[in-house]
Amino acid sequence: MIPLLRFCFIIVLLFSRLGFAQTTPNTPAIPTQIPGHDAILVGTDWYPEQWPESRWEEDLRLMETANLKAVRIAEFAWSRMEPSEGHYDFDWLERAISLAAKHHIVSVVGTPTGGPPAWLTQEHPETLRIDEAGHRAVHGNRAHGSVNSPVYRNYCRKIAEAMAVRFGHNPDVVGWQIDNEYGYAWMSFDDFTRKQFQGWLQSKYKTLDNLNRQWTTTYWSQTYNRWDQIPIPVGDSNNPGLVLEWRRLVTDIWNDYQKNQINVIRAHADTRQFITGNFMGFFDGFDHYKMSEPLTFAAWDDYVGSGHLDPTSNGLTHDLTRGFKRSNFWVIETQPGAVNWAGVNNFLNKGEVRAMAWQAIAHGADDVSYWQWRSALNGQEEYHGTLIGADGTPAPLYSEVAQIGREFSSVQDAFRGTTVVSDVALLNSYDSRWAIDFQKHTGKYDQVELLKSYYAALRKLTDSVDVISPYAPLDRYKLVVAPDLNVLPKDLADHLLEYAHNGGCLVLGPRSGMKDDANGLLPQRQPGYLVDALGGRVEQYYALEKDFPVSGTWGSGEVKIWAEQMKAGAPNTEVLMKYGPSNGWLDDQPAAITSPYGKGRITYIGAVLDDKLMAAAGEWMVKNSNVTRTSITVPDGVEVSRRTGGGKQVFLLINFTREDRSVSLPHSMKLLLAQKEGSKVTLPPYGVEVLTEGR
Ligand code: GLA
């Protein structure tokens, strides 16, 4: 080998060992990125059916000028696409899609089943859902269809099929959205659904004896002698087994509802066309991990509502959505300044919309789409924020979104083939969300807030945190934290034990390991099947009226809302924190304990900690598990994130404050937005910078 070639070979080998030199062809395709198009897109939700066709060209010209690259289209256009039963009119939609393509804009077609037309609901009133109080929905709003009605499902399948036949091979259609925000109106409480619930329980529990035993129905004389005696739970006071199973059935109903459309679209559409659904962050009407299974990738609708962007909450919700499929995602709706449905529909500050868009990309989104392009001149959402005004000319925010579009386009190569890779996983369980919320024990206990407190502490120390299902593969994580894994059946306990046994650091928060799969108490006390491995357990839990002192390895501070009296019962089990004088019961008792287990470690934190202690606990967790720390040290109010893949790593710095912030880089890097190299970044209010290695 001639010397120069040999040198190059060694360099390539070295870099590939470091994981930085995989070439693009070896990089797994990111399903959210559309071959031949920009890797990161700005889009908008466009309703051509609301306007004369003569207007479309101007709309699309304005979109193209703003560098918008995608429209979501048709998700509320059922009455226009099927004006009367079986008479389809898709010509207008095809013309809209082609015209968009002429302006270099791809289309995502939404199925319109979130808004059934009047001819359908009048002809078949059974397609209208029934609420908990037994009232049938009326026409004139949306989400009035009964998602569990076989008649409604049949109509949904037919319109989805007709659309797929027409657009499944259309080169300008890149994907599909099913329905709109599943769960918007929850469920239909009708006889059909009750019978389905009874049959569903029968196939799960097999015998009534088994169900009666697992639900302890001798309590309050609930014992069932026939399957058809079992009700759908309504109101607040129900058997915990009944309510948990009902929520699981609701998930299955929504999943079957979407699969009914997905299957028929898949049968007719090119495989390159993705299928997604627009979720609503921490909405807990169904298990999002199960609902994401048949989707190509997850998408969500990111709205601030009243007030301003809370970067921690918003970052957490992006990471939650990324965890649904453990892949990149889309923000398929976001607010163009203001919404119309919050307490105070204030406008985001100048620059805030841009910071918000970049945060989505930083956390693994590949598209950010504004809802909506222009308000219909009448209809329920006249006041909502838009990119252009009622007169059809740009609103003030248009130029900020145009800047985002320009920037996304100019740096898109840096993001192609990249995703977020993390050493840390937070576990999020819908079973536990439901189980705790049915029996909160204190109104102050907020699981999303607790998750956020762990997230805030850990995200400050690392470039990324994953939020995933407890059943997800865990072996690639150095640290796995379950803030309150209340429902912890044997199979899940085994999964966690295997992780820790093989060297993982598992941290459990309060209320963990209390319930079995039927939402009944585990007789071991908390954390149930993990008591032996932890070498300790919870002796008693307490809902707190006020904060109590606590001190130990993580310093001194206070516990709030919830505290558990722990016991360290094995020689290897170490007490990390102890309560100070409090209610007498907790005085001087362990609040957090830890124990080595196999090649790893299990830790249990039995209380809700104040922010300072949480930060110290986060520091301890990161140190003990050897998690890779943030690559760039940033001041308060600035977030650093990292995406990797395709032989690249790209960093994002976002200043969420209204003041200048400066950041010193570890070495000189390329500042892609500022188009220069340097080792210092000055970020103006809401400023953003995208960085790659300088060499
Ligand atoms: C939701 C819906 C949209 C629109 C917006 C308004 O996200 O999906 O159709 O109503 O809210 O904020």
PDB file of N, CA and C in Angstrom, residues 340-382:
ATOM      1  N   ASN A 340     -56.636  28.999  20.187  1.00  0.00           N
ATOM      2  CA  ASN A 340     -57.931  29.647  20.482  1.00  0.00           C
ATOM      3  C   ASN A 340     -58.669  28.963  21.625  1.00  0.00           C
ATOM      4  N   TRP A 341     -58.031  27.931  22.211  1.00  0.00           N
ATOM      5  CA  TRP A 341     -58.775  27.090  23.164  1.00  0.00           C
ATOM      6  C   TRP A 341     -58.260  27.168  24.594  1.00  0.00           C
ATOM      7  N   ALA A 342     -57.219  27.971  24.866  1.00  0.00           N
ATOM      8  CA  ALA A 342     -56.644  28.001  26.218  1.00  0.00           C
ATOM      9  C   ALA A 342     -57.334  29.075  27.063  1.00  0.00           C
ATOM     10  N   GLY A 343     -56.973  29.151  28.362  1.00  0.00           N
ATOM     11  CA  GLY A 343     -57.570  30.153  29.246  1.00  0.00           C
ATOM     12  C   GLY A 343     -57.317  31.550  28.714  1.00  0.00           C
ATOM     13  N   VAL A 344     -56.032  31.837  28.498  1.00  0.00           N
ATOM     14  CA  VAL A 344     -55.640  33.100  27.849  1.00  0.00           C
ATOM     15  C   VAL A 344     -54.843  32.698  26.616  1.00  0.00           C
ATOM     16  N   ASN A 345     -55.353  33.075  25.465  1.00  0.00           N
ATOM     17  CA  ASN A 345     -54.691  32.655  24.224  1.00  0.00           C
ATOM     18  C   ASN A 345     -53.623  33.667  23.811  1.00  0.00           C
ATOM     19  N   ASN A 346     -52.642  33.868  24.723  1.00  0.00           N
ATOM     20  CA  ASN A 346     -51.596  34.850  24.413  1.00  0.00           C
ATOM     21  C   ASN A 346     -50.712  34.362  23.269  1.00  0.00           C
ATOM     22  N   PHE A 347     -50.055  35.303  22.634  1.00  0.00           N
ATOM     23  CA  PHE A 347     -49.154  35.001  21.524  1.00  0.00           C
ATOM     24  C   PHE A 347     -47.760  34.703  22.080  1.00  0.00           C
ATOM     25  N   LEU A 348     -47.044  33.762  21.500  1.00  0.00           N
ATOM     26  CA  LEU A 348     -45.657  33.526  21.921  1.00  0.00           C
ATOM     27  C   LEU A 348     -44.817  34.742  21.518  1.00  0.00           C
ATOM     28  N   ASN A 349     -43.743  34.976  22.288  1.00  0.00           N
ATOM     29  CA  ASN A 349     -42.907  36.145  21.997  1.00  0.00           C
ATOM     30  C   ASN A 349     -42.212  36.006  20.646  1.00  0.00           C
ATOM     31  N   LYS A 350     -41.788  37.142  20.150  1.00  0.00           N
ATOM     32  CA  LYS A 350     -41.028  37.114  18.892  1.00  0.00           C
ATOM     33  C   LYS A 350     -39.787  36.232  19.105  1.00  0.00           C
ATOM     34  N   GLY A 351     -39.557  35.305  18.251  1.00  0.00           N
ATOM     35  CA  GLY A 351     -38.402  34.411  18.376  1.00  0.00           C
ATOM     36  C   GLY A 351     -38.714  33.101  19.089  1.00  0.00           C
ATOM     37  N   GLU A 352     -39.791  33.078  19.859  1.00  0.00           N
ATOM     38  CA  GLU A 352     -40.102  31.881  20.663  1.00  0.00           C
ATOM     39  C   GLU A 352     -40.554  30.715  19.776  1.00  0.00           C
ATOM     40  N   VAL A 353     -41.300  31.052  18.723  1.00  0.00           N
ATOM     41  CA  VAL A 353     -41.778  30.009  17.798  1.00  0.00           C
ATOM     42  C   VAL A 353     -40.579  29.337  17.120  1.00  0.00           C
ATOM     43  N   ARG A 354     -39.585  30.142  16.800  1.00  0.00           N
ATOM     44  CA  ARG A 354     -38.389  29.576  16.146  1.00  0.00           C
ATOM     45  C   ARG A 354     -37.630  28.676  17.124  1.00  0.00           C
ATOM     46  N   ALA A 355     -37.455  29.146  18.369  1.00  0.00           N
ATOM     47  CA  ALA A 355     -36.751  28.323  19.367  1.00  0.00           C
ATOM     48  C   ALA A 355     -37.496  27.005  19.559  1.00  0.00           C
ATOM     49  N   MET A 356     -38.827  27.090  19.561  1.00  0.00           N
ATOM     50  CA  MET A 356     -39.654  25.898  19.762  1.00  0.00           C
ATOM     51  C   MET A 356     -39.484  24.915  18.599  1.00  0.00           C
ATOM     52  N   ALA A 357     -39.410  25.448  17.392  1.00  0.00           N
ATOM     53  CA  ALA A 357     -39.243  24.575  16.217  1.00  0.00           C
ATOM     54  C   ALA A 357     -37.894  23.863  16.282  1.00  0.00           C
ATOM     55  N   TRP A 358     -36.860  24.611  16.638  1.00  0.00           N
ATOM     56  CA  TRP A 358     -35.541  23.990  16.699  1.00  0.00           C
ATOM     57  C   TRP A 358     -35.457  22.975  17.829  1.00  0.00           C
ATOM     58  N   GLN A 359     -36.209  23.228  18.914  1.00  0.00           N
ATOM     59  CA  GLN A 359     -36.166  22.244  20.007  1.00  0.00           C
ATOM     60  C   GLN A 359     -36.737  20.906  19.538  1.00  0.00           C
ATOM     61  N   ALA A 360     -37.773  20.970  18.705  1.00  0.00           N
ATOM     62  CA  ALA A 360     -38.340  19.724  18.184  1.00  0.00           C
ATOM     63  C   ALA A 360     -37.269  18.939  17.424  1.00  0.00           C
ATOM     64  N   ILE A 361     -36.544  19.636  16.564  1.00  0.00           N
ATOM     65  CA  ILE A 361     -35.489  18.963  15.779  1.00  0.00           C
ATOM     66  C   ILE A 361     -34.426  18.400  16.724  1.00  0.00           C
ATOM     67  N   ALA A 362     -34.057  19.216  17.727  1.00  0.00           N
ATOM     68  CA  ALA A 362     -33.009  18.795  18.669  1.00  0.00           C
ATOM     69  C   ALA A 362     -33.385  17.496  19.373  1.00  0.00           C
ATOM     70  N   HIS A 363     -34.687  17.291  19.565  1.00  0.00           N
ATOM     71  CA  HIS A 363     -35.127  16.100  20.308  1.00  0.00           C
ATOM     72  C   HIS A 363     -35.542  14.952  19.385  1.00  0.00           C
ATOM     73  N   GLY A 364     -35.310  15.097  18.083  1.00  0.00           N
ATOM     74  CA  GLY A 364     -35.527  13.957  17.193  1.00  0.00           C
ATOM     75  C   GLY A 364     -36.690  14.088  16.227  1.00  0.00           C
ATOM     76  N   ALA A 365     -37.297  15.284  16.133  1.00  0.00           N
ATOM     77  CA  ALA A 365     -38.344  15.466  15.114  1.00  0.00           C
ATOM     78  C   ALA A 365     -37.682  15.719  13.768  1.00  0.00           C
ATOM     79  N   ASP A 366     -38.351  15.311  12.696  1.00  0.00           N
ATOM     80  CA  ASP A 366     -37.855  15.603  11.357  1.00  0.00           C
ATOM     81  C   ASP A 366     -38.808  16.502  10.586  1.00  0.00           C
ATOM     82  N   ASP A 367     -39.884  16.908  11.226  1.00  0.00           N
ATOM     83  CA  ASP A 367     -40.830  17.829  10.589  1.00  0.00           C
ATOM     84  C   ASP A 367     -41.505  18.645  11.686  1.00  0.00           C
ATOM     85  N   VAL A 368     -41.733  19.906  11.382  1.00  0.00           N
ATOM     86  CA  VAL A 368     -42.502  20.770  12.279  1.00  0.00           C
ATOM     87  C   VAL A 368     -43.547  21.467  11.405  1.00  0.00           C
ATOM     88  N   SER A 369     -44.828  21.194  11.669  1.00  0.00           N
ATOM     89  CA  SER A 369     -45.883  21.740  10.805  1.00  0.00           C
ATOM     90  C   SER A 369     -46.822  22.636  11.595  1.00  0.00           C
ATOM     91  N   TYR A 370     -47.126  23.769  11.003  1.00  0.00           N
ATOM     92  CA  TYR A 370     -47.951  24.762  11.707  1.00  0.00           C
ATOM     93  C   TYR A 370     -49.427  24.557  11.423  1.00  0.00           C
ATOM     94  N   TRP A 371     -50.190  24.477  12.517  1.00  0.00           N
ATOM     95  CA  TRP A 371     -51.643  24.421  12.378  1.00  0.00           C
ATOM     96  C   TRP A 371     -52.163  25.815  12.686  1.00  0.00           C
ATOM     97  N   GLN A 372     -52.689  26.515  11.769  1.00  0.00           N
ATOM     98  CA  GLN A 372     -52.892  26.147  10.406  1.00  0.00           C
ATOM     99  C   GLN A 372     -52.439  27.275   9.507  1.00  0.00           C
ATOM    100  N   TRP A 373     -52.533  27.014   8.223  1.00  0.00           N
ATOM    101  CA  TRP A 373     -52.081  28.004   7.256  1.00  0.00           C
ATOM    102  C   TRP A 373     -52.947  29.263   7.316  1.00  0.00           C
ATOM    103  N   ARG A 374     -54.279  29.058   7.212  1.00  0.00           N
ATOM    104  CA  ARG A 374     -55.196  30.197   7.174  1.00  0.00           C
ATOM    105  C   ARG A 374     -56.509  29.777   7.817  1.00  0.00           C
ATOM    106  N   SER A 375     -57.116  30.666   8.574  1.00  0.00           N
ATOM    107  CA  SER A 375     -58.402  30.334   9.197  1.00  0.00           C
ATOM    108  C   SER A 375     -59.514  30.312   8.164  1.00  0.00           C
ATOM    109  N   ALA A 376     -60.395  29.325   8.294  1.00  0.00           N
ATOM    110  CA  ALA A 376     -61.624  29.365   7.501  1.00  0.00           C
ATOM    111  C   ALA A 376     -62.365  30.637   7.913  1.00  0.00           C
ATOM    112  N   LEU A 377     -63.127  31.190   6.993  1.00  0.00           N
ATOM    113  CA  LEU A 377     -63.784  32.462   7.329  1.00  0.00           C
ATOM    114  C   LEU A 377     -64.908  32.264   8.347  1.00  0.00           C
ATOM    115  N   ASN A 378     -65.358  31.044   8.497  1.00  0.00           N
ATOM    116  CA  ASN A 378     -66.297  30.745   9.574  1.00  0.00           C
ATOM    117  C   ASN A 378     -65.939  29.376  10.144  1.00  0.00           C
ATOM    118  N   GLY A 379     -66.594  28.973  11.200  1.00  0.00           N
ATOM    119  CA  GLY A 379     -66.229  27.692  11.831  1.00  0.00           C
ATOM    120  C   GLY A 379     -65.665  27.967  13.209  1.00  0.00           C
ATOM    121  N   GLN A 380     -65.543  26.888  14.005  1.00  0.00           N
ATOM    122  CA  GLN A 380     -65.228  27.028  15.435  1.00  0.00           C
ATOM    123  C   GLN A 380     -63.871  27.646  15.738  1.00  0.00           C
ATOM    124  N   GLU A 381     -62.947  27.642  14.771  1.00  0.00           N
ATOM    125  CA  GLU A 381     -61.575  28.045  15.127  1.00  0.00           C
ATOM    126  C   GLU A 381     -61.136  29.353  14.471  1.00  0.00           C
ATOM    127  N   GLU A 382     -62.084  30.272  14.302  1.00  0.00           N
ATOM    128  CA  GLU A 382     -61.787  31.535  13.618  1.00  0.00           C
ATOM    129  C   GLU A 382     -60.640  32.311  14.270  1.00  0.00           C
TER     130      GLU A 382
END
